[in-house]
PDB file of C-alpha atoms and ligand atoms in Angstrom:
ATOM      1  CA  MET A   1      65.466  31.081  -9.524  1.00  0.00           C
ATOM      2  CA  ILE A   2      65.450  27.506  -8.389  1.00  0.00           C
ATOM      3  CA  LYS A   3      67.527  25.321  -6.082  1.00  0.00           C
ATOM      4  CA  GLY A   4      68.645  22.485  -7.956  1.00  0.00           C
ATOM      5  CA  ASN A   5      70.382  19.084  -7.428  1.00  0.00           C
ATOM      6  CA  LEU A   6      73.519  19.711  -4.927  1.00  0.00           C
ATOM      7  CA  LEU A   7      76.518  19.403  -6.647  1.00  0.00           C
ATOM      8  CA  TYR A   8      78.953  19.652  -3.439  1.00  0.00           C
ATOM      9  CA  GLU A   9      79.058  19.698   0.452  1.00  0.00           C
ATOM     10  CA  GLY A  10      82.067  21.396   1.492  1.00  0.00           C
ATOM     11  CA  LYS A  11      83.010  22.276   4.825  1.00  0.00           C
ATOM     12  CA  ALA A  12      81.878  25.741   5.196  1.00  0.00           C
ATOM     13  CA  LYS A  13      79.895  25.803   2.304  1.00  0.00           C
ATOM     14  CA  THR A  14      77.441  23.850   0.283  1.00  0.00           C
ATOM     15  CA  VAL A  15      76.958  24.256  -3.617  1.00  0.00           C
ATOM     16  CA  PHE A  16      73.862  23.654  -5.206  1.00  0.00           C
ATOM     17  CA  GLU A  17      72.953  23.943  -9.247  1.00  0.00           C
ATOM     18  CA  THR A  18      70.383  25.997 -10.148  1.00  0.00           C
ATOM     19  CA  ASP A  19      68.107  26.395 -13.080  1.00  0.00           C
ATOM     20  CA  ASN A  20      70.308  28.228 -14.789  1.00  0.00           C
ATOM     21  CA  PRO A  21      72.922  25.565 -16.432  1.00  0.00           C
ATOM     22  CA  LYS A  22      75.935  28.687 -16.311  1.00  0.00           C
ATOM     23  CA  GLU A  23      75.182  29.941 -12.619  1.00  0.00           C
ATOM     24  CA  LEU A  24      75.023  28.241  -8.993  1.00  0.00           C
ATOM     25  CA  LEU A  25      73.575  28.666  -5.343  1.00  0.00           C
ATOM     26  CA  ILE A  26      76.476  28.316  -3.169  1.00  0.00           C
ATOM     27  CA  TYR A  27      75.144  28.376   0.696  1.00  0.00           C
ATOM     28  CA  PHE A  28      77.297  29.202   3.622  1.00  0.00           C
ATOM     29  CA  LYS A  29      76.964  26.774   6.341  1.00  0.00           C
ATOM     30  CA  ASP A  30      78.004  27.636  10.453  1.00  0.00           C
ATOM     31  CA  ASP A  31      80.387  24.641  10.457  1.00  0.00           C
ATOM     32  CA  ALA A  32      84.164  25.387  10.817  1.00  0.00           C
ATOM     33  CA  THR A  33      87.254  23.182  10.876  1.00  0.00           C
ATOM     34  CA  ALA A  34      90.980  23.620  11.348  1.00  0.00           C
ATOM     35  CA  LEU A  35      94.183  21.252  11.710  1.00  0.00           C
ATOM     36  CA  ASN A  36      93.336  19.490   8.345  1.00  0.00           C
ATOM     37  CA  GLY A  37      89.602  19.025   9.148  1.00  0.00           C
ATOM     38  CA  GLU A  38      90.745  16.646  13.024  1.00  0.00           C
ATOM     39  CA  LYS A  39      88.935  19.765  14.526  1.00  0.00           C
ATOM     40  CA  HIS A  40      85.336  20.819  14.063  1.00  0.00           C
ATOM     41  CA  GLY A  41      82.714  23.290  15.136  1.00  0.00           C
ATOM     42  CA  ILE A  42      80.232  25.503  15.114  1.00  0.00           C
ATOM     43  CA  ILE A  43      80.127  28.737  14.986  1.00  0.00           C
ATOM     44  CA  GLU A  44      76.771  30.490  15.144  1.00  0.00           C
ATOM     45  CA  GLY A  45      75.937  33.014  12.611  1.00  0.00           C
ATOM     46  CA  LYS A  46      79.049  32.825  10.610  1.00  0.00           C
ATOM     47  CA  GLY A  47      77.448  31.574   7.588  1.00  0.00           C
ATOM     48  CA  VAL A  48      75.058  34.893   7.822  1.00  0.00           C
ATOM     49  CA  ILE A  49      78.490  36.981   8.314  1.00  0.00           C
ATOM     50  CA  ASN A  50      80.685  35.105   5.702  1.00  0.00           C
ATOM     51  CA  ASN A  51      77.567  35.670   2.746  1.00  0.00           C
ATOM     52  CA  LYS A  52      77.108  39.199   3.982  1.00  0.00           C
ATOM     53  CA  LEU A  53      80.930  39.936   4.020  1.00  0.00           C
ATOM     54  CA  SER A  54      81.625  38.113   1.080  1.00  0.00           C
ATOM     55  CA  GLU A  55      79.232  39.630  -1.168  1.00  0.00           C
ATOM     56  CA  PHE A  56      80.832  43.476   0.261  1.00  0.00           C
ATOM     57  CA  PHE A  57      84.145  42.746  -0.660  1.00  0.00           C
ATOM     58  CA  PHE A  58      82.957  41.060  -4.008  1.00  0.00           C
ATOM     59  CA  LYS A  59      81.073  44.819  -4.750  1.00  0.00           C
ATOM     60  CA  GLN A  60      83.846  46.842  -3.653  1.00  0.00           C
ATOM     61  CA  LEU A  61      86.334  45.178  -5.431  1.00  0.00           C
ATOM     62  CA  LYS A  62      84.173  44.861  -9.029  1.00  0.00           C
ATOM     63  CA  ASP A  63      84.334  48.789  -8.602  1.00  0.00           C
ATOM     64  CA  ARG A  64      87.726  48.502  -8.675  1.00  0.00           C
ATOM     65  CA  GLY A  65      88.142  46.074 -11.788  1.00  0.00           C
ATOM     66  CA  ILE A  66      88.398  42.752  -9.925  1.00  0.00           C
ATOM     67  CA  LYS A  67      85.903  40.229 -12.020  1.00  0.00           C
ATOM     68  CA  SER A  68      84.801  37.863  -9.787  1.00  0.00           C
ATOM     69  CA  HIS A  69      82.254  34.713  -9.725  1.00  0.00           C
ATOM     70  CA  PHE A  70      79.511  36.645  -7.336  1.00  0.00           C
ATOM     71  CA  VAL A  71      76.253  37.294  -9.170  1.00  0.00           C
ATOM     72  CA  GLU A  72      74.177  38.486  -6.313  1.00  0.00           C
ATOM     73  CA  LYS A  73      73.099  37.988  -2.758  1.00  0.00           C
ATOM     74  CA  ALA A  74      70.127  35.352  -2.836  1.00  0.00           C
ATOM     75  CA  GLY A  75      69.332  34.959   0.901  1.00  0.00           C
ATOM     76  CA  GLU A  76      70.900  35.420   4.106  1.00  0.00           C
ATOM     77  CA  ARG A  77      73.116  32.128   3.466  1.00  0.00           C
ATOM     78  CA  GLU A  78      72.403  31.847  -0.295  1.00  0.00           C
ATOM     79  CA  MET A  79      74.929  33.161  -3.104  1.00  0.00           C
ATOM     80  CA  ILE A  80      73.905  32.929  -6.853  1.00  0.00           C
ATOM     81  CA  VAL A  81      77.191  32.782  -8.582  1.00  0.00           C
ATOM     82  CA  LYS A  82      78.891  32.099 -12.242  1.00  0.00           C
ATOM     83  CA  ARG A  83      79.530  28.456 -12.696  1.00  0.00           C
ATOM     84  CA  LEU A  84      83.020  28.143 -12.733  1.00  0.00           C
ATOM     85  CA  ASP A  85      85.879  25.140 -14.111  1.00  0.00           C
ATOM     86  CA  MET A  86      87.452  25.760 -10.735  1.00  0.00           C
ATOM     87  CA  ILE A  87      91.796  25.600 -10.465  1.00  0.00           C
ATOM     88  CA  LYS A  88      92.423  23.231  -7.990  1.00  0.00           C
ATOM     89  CA  LEU A  89      94.821  25.418  -6.579  1.00  0.00           C
ATOM     90  CA  GLU A  90      94.965  28.236  -3.027  1.00  0.00           C
ATOM     91  CA  VAL A  91      96.542  30.928  -3.769  1.00  0.00           C
ATOM     92  CA  VAL A  92      98.109  32.768  -0.825  1.00  0.00           C
ATOM     93  CA  VAL A  93      99.057  36.481   0.069  1.00  0.00           C
ATOM     94  CA  ARG A  94     101.124  37.066   3.250  1.00  0.00           C
ATOM     95  CA  ASN A  95     101.892  40.566   4.343  1.00  0.00           C
ATOM     96  CA  ILE A  96     102.804  39.878   7.759  1.00  0.00           C
ATOM     97  CA  VAL A  97     104.189  36.360   9.555  1.00  0.00           C
ATOM     98  CA  ALA A  98     101.619  34.235  10.925  1.00  0.00           C
ATOM     99  CA  GLY A  99     100.436  30.399  10.475  1.00  0.00           C
ATOM    100  CA  SER A 100     102.509  27.986   8.970  1.00  0.00           C
ATOM    101  CA  LEU A 101     104.866  31.067   7.916  1.00  0.00           C
ATOM    102  CA  VAL A 102     105.769  30.916  11.835  1.00  0.00           C
ATOM    103  CA  LYS A 103     107.398  27.654  11.617  1.00  0.00           C
ATOM    104  CA  ARG A 104     108.668  27.431   8.184  1.00  0.00           C
ATOM    105  CA  LEU A 105     110.820  30.851   8.445  1.00  0.00           C
ATOM    106  CA  GLY A 106     111.413  30.689  12.280  1.00  0.00           C
ATOM    107  CA  LYS A 107     110.305  33.978  12.136  1.00  0.00           C
ATOM    108  CA  GLU A 108     107.882  35.555  15.427  1.00  0.00           C
ATOM    109  CA  GLU A 109     104.137  35.881  14.768  1.00  0.00           C
ATOM    110  CA  GLY A 110     103.563  39.389  13.260  1.00  0.00           C
ATOM    111  CA  THR A 111     107.097  40.026  11.557  1.00  0.00           C
ATOM    112  CA  PRO A 112     106.586  42.152   8.668  1.00  0.00           C
ATOM    113  CA  LEU A 113     107.561  41.194   5.418  1.00  0.00           C
ATOM    114  CA  THR A 114     109.552  43.394   3.250  1.00  0.00           C
ATOM    115  CA  VAL A 115     107.495  42.747  -0.220  1.00  0.00           C
ATOM    116  CA  PRO A 116     104.210  40.938  -0.025  1.00  0.00           C
ATOM    117  CA  VAL A 117     104.430  37.730  -0.900  1.00  0.00           C
ATOM    118  CA  VAL A 118     102.632  35.054  -2.992  1.00  0.00           C
ATOM    119  CA  GLU A 119     101.883  30.963  -2.682  1.00  0.00           C
ATOM    120  CA  TYR A 120     100.261  28.152  -4.424  1.00  0.00           C
ATOM    121  CA  TYR A 121      99.072  25.322  -2.558  1.00  0.00           C
ATOM    122  CA  TYR A 122      97.931  22.242  -4.390  1.00  0.00           C
ATOM    123  CA  LYS A 123      93.956  21.721  -3.552  1.00  0.00           C
ATOM    124  CA  SER A 124      94.192  17.549  -2.125  1.00  0.00           C
ATOM    125  CA  ASP A 125      92.982  16.673   1.299  1.00  0.00           C
ATOM    126  CA  GLU A 126      94.660  13.443   0.643  1.00  0.00           C
ATOM    127  CA  LEU A 127      97.797  14.797   0.039  1.00  0.00           C
ATOM    128  CA  GLY A 128      97.444  17.681   2.809  1.00  0.00           C
ATOM    129  CA  ASP A 129      97.591  20.819   0.274  1.00  0.00           C
ATOM    130  CA  PRO A 130     101.347  20.487  -0.278  1.00  0.00           C
ATOM    131  CA  MET A 131     102.445  23.599  -1.428  1.00  0.00           C
ATOM    132  CA  LEU A 132     103.331  24.395  -5.171  1.00  0.00           C
ATOM    133  CA  ASN A 133     105.986  26.323  -7.159  1.00  0.00           C
ATOM    134  CA  ARG A 134     104.880  27.613 -10.634  1.00  0.00           C
ATOM    135  CA  TYR A 135     106.839  24.456 -12.019  1.00  0.00           C
ATOM    136  CA  HIS A 136     105.180  22.144 -10.330  1.00  0.00           C
ATOM    137  CA  ILE A 137     101.553  24.014 -11.372  1.00  0.00           C
ATOM    138  CA  MET A 138     102.674  24.007 -14.860  1.00  0.00           C
ATOM    139  CA  ALA A 139     104.040  20.152 -14.486  1.00  0.00           C
ATOM    140  CA  LEU A 140     100.860  19.055 -13.335  1.00  0.00           C
ATOM    141  CA  ASP A 141      98.960  20.837 -16.243  1.00  0.00           C
ATOM    142  CA  LEU A 142      96.916  22.674 -13.285  1.00  0.00           C
ATOM    143  CA  ALA A 143      97.028  25.989 -14.638  1.00  0.00           C
ATOM    144  CA  LYS A 144      98.547  27.445 -18.338  1.00  0.00           C
ATOM    145  CA  ILE A 145     101.539  30.248 -17.332  1.00  0.00           C
ATOM    146  CA  ASP A 146      98.766  32.897 -18.715  1.00  0.00           C
ATOM    147  CA  GLU A 147      96.236  31.785 -16.314  1.00  0.00           C
ATOM    148  CA  LEU A 148      99.430  31.810 -13.502  1.00  0.00           C
ATOM    149  CA  ASN A 149     100.241  35.284 -14.437  1.00  0.00           C
ATOM    150  CA  GLN A 150      96.741  36.652 -14.337  1.00  0.00           C
ATOM    151  CA  MET A 151      95.682  35.041 -11.157  1.00  0.00           C
ATOM    152  CA  GLU A 152      99.222  36.318  -9.470  1.00  0.00           C
ATOM    153  CA  HIS A 153      98.648  39.649 -10.641  1.00  0.00           C
ATOM    154  CA  VAL A 154      94.607  39.919  -9.669  1.00  0.00           C
ATOM    155  CA  ALA A 155      96.204  38.198  -6.235  1.00  0.00           C
ATOM    156  CA  PHE A 156      98.062  41.151  -5.395  1.00  0.00           C
ATOM    157  CA  SER A 157      95.954  43.789  -6.721  1.00  0.00           C
ATOM    158  CA  VAL A 158      93.308  42.073  -4.199  1.00  0.00           C
ATOM    159  CA  ASN A 159      95.722  42.817  -1.095  1.00  0.00           C
ATOM    160  CA  ASN A 160      96.638  46.406  -2.645  1.00  0.00           C
ATOM    161  CA  ILE A 161      92.420  47.172  -2.584  1.00  0.00           C
ATOM    162  CA  LEU A 162      91.628  45.071   0.577  1.00  0.00           C
ATOM    163  CA  ARG A 163      94.169  46.842   2.406  1.00  0.00           C
ATOM    164  CA  GLU A 164      93.660  50.598   1.846  1.00  0.00           C
ATOM    165  CA  LEU A 165      89.467  49.781   2.509  1.00  0.00           C
ATOM    166  CA  LEU A 166      90.666  47.695   5.981  1.00  0.00           C
ATOM    167  CA  LYS A 167      93.016  50.411   7.072  1.00  0.00           C
ATOM    168  CA  ALA A 168      90.002  53.023   6.819  1.00  0.00           C
ATOM    169  CA  LYS A 169      88.493  50.565   8.850  1.00  0.00           C
ATOM    170  CA  ASN A 170      91.789  50.218  11.897  1.00  0.00           C
ATOM    171  CA  VAL A 171      91.916  46.896  10.474  1.00  0.00           C
ATOM    172  CA  ASP A 172      95.556  45.219   9.484  1.00  0.00           C
ATOM    173  CA  LEU A 173      95.506  42.380   6.490  1.00  0.00           C
ATOM    174  CA  ILE A 174      98.173  39.497   7.280  1.00  0.00           C
ATOM    175  CA  ASP A 175      97.187  37.146   4.860  1.00  0.00           C
ATOM    176  CA  PHE A 176      94.379  35.594   2.923  1.00  0.00           C
ATOM    177  CA  LYS A 177      93.954  32.737   0.654  1.00  0.00           C
ATOM    178  CA  LEU A 178      92.529  33.007  -3.039  1.00  0.00           C
ATOM    179  CA  GLU A 179      90.643  30.725  -5.086  1.00  0.00           C
ATOM    180  CA  PHE A 180      90.147  30.877  -8.995  1.00  0.00           C
ATOM    181  CA  GLY A 181      88.206  29.489 -11.734  1.00  0.00           C
ATOM    182  CA  ARG A 182      87.612  29.761 -15.314  1.00  0.00           C
ATOM    183  CA  PHE A 183      84.498  30.803 -16.802  1.00  0.00           C
ATOM    184  CA  ASP A 184      83.795  32.046 -21.328  1.00  0.00           C
ATOM    185  CA  GLY A 185      87.624  32.293 -21.528  1.00  0.00           C
ATOM    186  CA  GLU A 186      89.052  34.001 -18.901  1.00  0.00           C
ATOM    187  CA  VAL A 187      90.097  33.688 -15.144  1.00  0.00           C
ATOM    188  CA  LEU A 188      87.923  34.454 -12.410  1.00  0.00           C
ATOM    189  CA  LEU A 189      88.096  35.269  -8.648  1.00  0.00           C
ATOM    190  CA  ALA A 190      85.813  32.778  -6.815  1.00  0.00           C
ATOM    191  CA  ASP A 191      84.698  31.506  -3.808  1.00  0.00           C
ATOM    192  CA  GLU A 192      84.573  33.203  -0.495  1.00  0.00           C
ATOM    193  CA  ILE A 193      86.327  36.495   1.388  1.00  0.00           C
ATOM    194  CA  SER A 194      85.664  36.041   5.164  1.00  0.00           C
ATOM    195  CA  PRO A 195      87.347  36.049   8.063  1.00  0.00           C
ATOM    196  CA  ASP A 196      87.341  32.430   7.661  1.00  0.00           C
ATOM    197  CA  ASN A 197      90.018  32.709   4.675  1.00  0.00           C
ATOM    198  CA  CYS A 198      91.686  36.500   5.865  1.00  0.00           C
ATOM    199  CA  ARG A 199      93.973  37.114   8.890  1.00  0.00           C
ATOM    200  CA  PHE A 200      92.165  40.222  10.507  1.00  0.00           C
ATOM    201  CA  TRP A 201      94.352  42.006  13.323  1.00  0.00           C
ATOM    202  CA  ASP A 202      92.673  45.714  14.716  1.00  0.00           C
ATOM    203  CA  THR A 203      95.727  47.812  14.108  1.00  0.00           C
ATOM    204  CA  VAL A 204      95.934  49.315  17.298  1.00  0.00           C
ATOM    205  CA  THR A 205      95.960  45.971  19.697  1.00  0.00           C
ATOM    206  CA  HIS A 206      96.700  43.629  17.340  1.00  0.00           C
ATOM    207  CA  GLU A 207      93.722  41.575  18.417  1.00  0.00           C
ATOM    208  CA  LYS A 208      92.986  38.779  16.172  1.00  0.00           C
ATOM    209  CA  LEU A 209      89.089  39.464  14.274  1.00  0.00           C
ATOM    210  CA  ASP A 210      89.272  35.773  12.151  1.00  0.00           C
ATOM    211  CA  LYS A 211      88.593  32.136  12.040  1.00  0.00           C
ATOM    212  CA  ASP A 212      92.218  32.177  14.566  1.00  0.00           C
ATOM    213  CA  ARG A 213      89.694  32.849  17.357  1.00  0.00           C
ATOM    214  CA  PHE A 214      88.647  29.064  16.402  1.00  0.00           C
ATOM    215  CA  ARG A 215      92.275  27.613  15.625  1.00  0.00           C
ATOM    216  CA  GLN A 216      93.789  28.497  18.186  1.00  0.00           C
ATOM    217  CA  ASP A 217      90.976  28.688  21.287  1.00  0.00           C
ATOM    218  CA  LEU A 218      91.018  32.180  21.999  1.00  0.00           C
ATOM    219  CA  GLY A 219      86.924  32.567  22.415  1.00  0.00           C
ATOM    220  CA  GLY A 220      84.981  35.356  21.316  1.00  0.00           C
ATOM    221  CA  VAL A 221      85.049  34.115  17.811  1.00  0.00           C
ATOM    222  CA  VAL A 222      81.256  34.621  16.943  1.00  0.00           C
ATOM    223  CA  GLU A 223      82.347  38.343  18.063  1.00  0.00           C
ATOM    224  CA  ALA A 224      85.357  39.087  15.977  1.00  0.00           C
ATOM    225  CA  TYR A 225      83.466  38.195  12.781  1.00  0.00           C
ATOM    226  CA  LYS A 226      80.155  40.683  13.993  1.00  0.00           C
ATOM    227  CA  GLU A 227      83.082  43.212  14.430  1.00  0.00           C
ATOM    228  CA  MET A 228      84.635  42.753  11.232  1.00  0.00           C
ATOM    229  CA  LEU A 229      81.123  43.012   9.876  1.00  0.00           C
ATOM    230  CA  ASP A 230      79.878  45.790  11.495  1.00  0.00           C
ATOM    231  CA  ARG A 231      83.100  47.929  10.971  1.00  0.00           C
ATOM    232  CA  LEU A 232      83.481  47.327   6.975  1.00  0.00           C
ATOM    233  CA  THR A 233      79.597  47.891   6.558  1.00  0.00           C
ATOM    234  CA  LEU A 234      77.780  50.023   9.323  1.00  0.00           C
TER     235      LEU A 234
HETATM  236  P1  5GP B   1      98.460  29.882   6.783  1.00  0.00           P
HETATM  237  O1  5GP B   1      98.960  29.292   5.725  1.00  0.00           O
HETATM  238  O2  5GP B   1      99.209  30.817   7.347  1.00  0.00           O
HETATM  239  O3  5GP B   1      97.913  28.676   7.473  1.00  0.00           O
HETATM  240  O4  5GP B   1      97.348  30.194   6.197  1.00  0.00           O
HETATM  241  C1  5GP B   1      97.395  31.323   5.122  1.00  0.00           C
HETATM  242  C2  5GP B   1      96.012  32.186   4.973  1.00  0.00           C
HETATM  243  O5  5GP B   1      95.581  31.552   3.698  1.00  0.00           O
HETATM  244  C3  5GP B   1      95.156  32.004   6.249  1.00  0.00           C
HETATM  245  O6  5GP B   1      94.758  33.644   6.301  1.00  0.00           O
HETATM  246  C4  5GP B   1      94.282  31.573   6.148  1.00  0.00           C
HETATM  247  O7  5GP B   1      93.207  31.299   6.883  1.00  0.00           O
HETATM  248  C5  5GP B   1      94.192  31.624   4.290  1.00  0.00           C
HETATM  249  N1  5GP B   1      93.894  29.462   4.632  1.00  0.00           N
HETATM  250  C6  5GP B   1      94.988  28.654   4.076  1.00  0.00           C
HETATM  251  N2  5GP B   1      94.881  27.026   3.927  1.00  0.00           N
HETATM  252  C7  5GP B   1      93.526  28.021   3.643  1.00  0.00           C
HETATM  253  C8  5GP B   1      92.171  26.650   3.618  1.00  0.00           C
HETATM  254  O8  5GP B   1      91.940  25.197   3.343  1.00  0.00           O
HETATM  255  N3  5GP B   1      90.896  26.916   3.568  1.00  0.00           N
HETATM  256  C9  5GP B   1      90.607  28.514   4.390  1.00  0.00           C
HETATM  257  N4  5GP B   1      89.255  29.031   4.577  1.00  0.00           N
HETATM  258  N5  5GP B   1      91.485  29.279   4.355  1.00  0.00           N
HETATM  259  C10 5GP B   1      93.374  28.768   4.776  1.00  0.00           C
END
């Protein structure tokens, strides 16, 4: 595999072409942003951990019938993925109130939701990723109804699978964000699954083991990412 032209430089990842037109190389960086890009920092070693955790989660999901863009890990910070036509949506699933839901619903952080909730956000930096409903998504032609149904089905399946996996490691899955893309007529799970885009709390102590430690200046950020990797893979 040859690392080709830089295709896209994101906040936490860089994407390169490869010698295979149907595959890309993702490079996981240590950079972290929060508050719509206003806060920036480096979490030393985060890229290595997120690459390993994403590989772990994508493999576990594949074993349970969930297809993703993941092809193989290709280095400490590199992952080979299928080249998708990305759908410009963030699909968020929530089990427990946290983050932006605290203000929106006026509920205390940590309040359980009686059923898991799915939300859609428009991936648009200039608009600040506004929340959309199914009608907005169809009106903007971001996805077709059957694609939306597929994404929602996969999102809830991922929720069930991850909750089970994490429960065995004394971790509660509070919420997470997924992204999807099209490949040969199919909708596949994309992006990464890591403490950058999930909220993980210790079941007993409710200690935060995710990017909220960076967002909220709680300290022990790398330690929390490392703790998640150790609990899941050691
Ligand atoms: P909230 O809407 O509460 O800020 O986020 C809900 C969940 O989606 C959290 O697990 C959060 O990490 C994830 N999430 C939401 N927006 C983004 C984003 O732009 N980037 C990343 N990495 N995760 C996000």
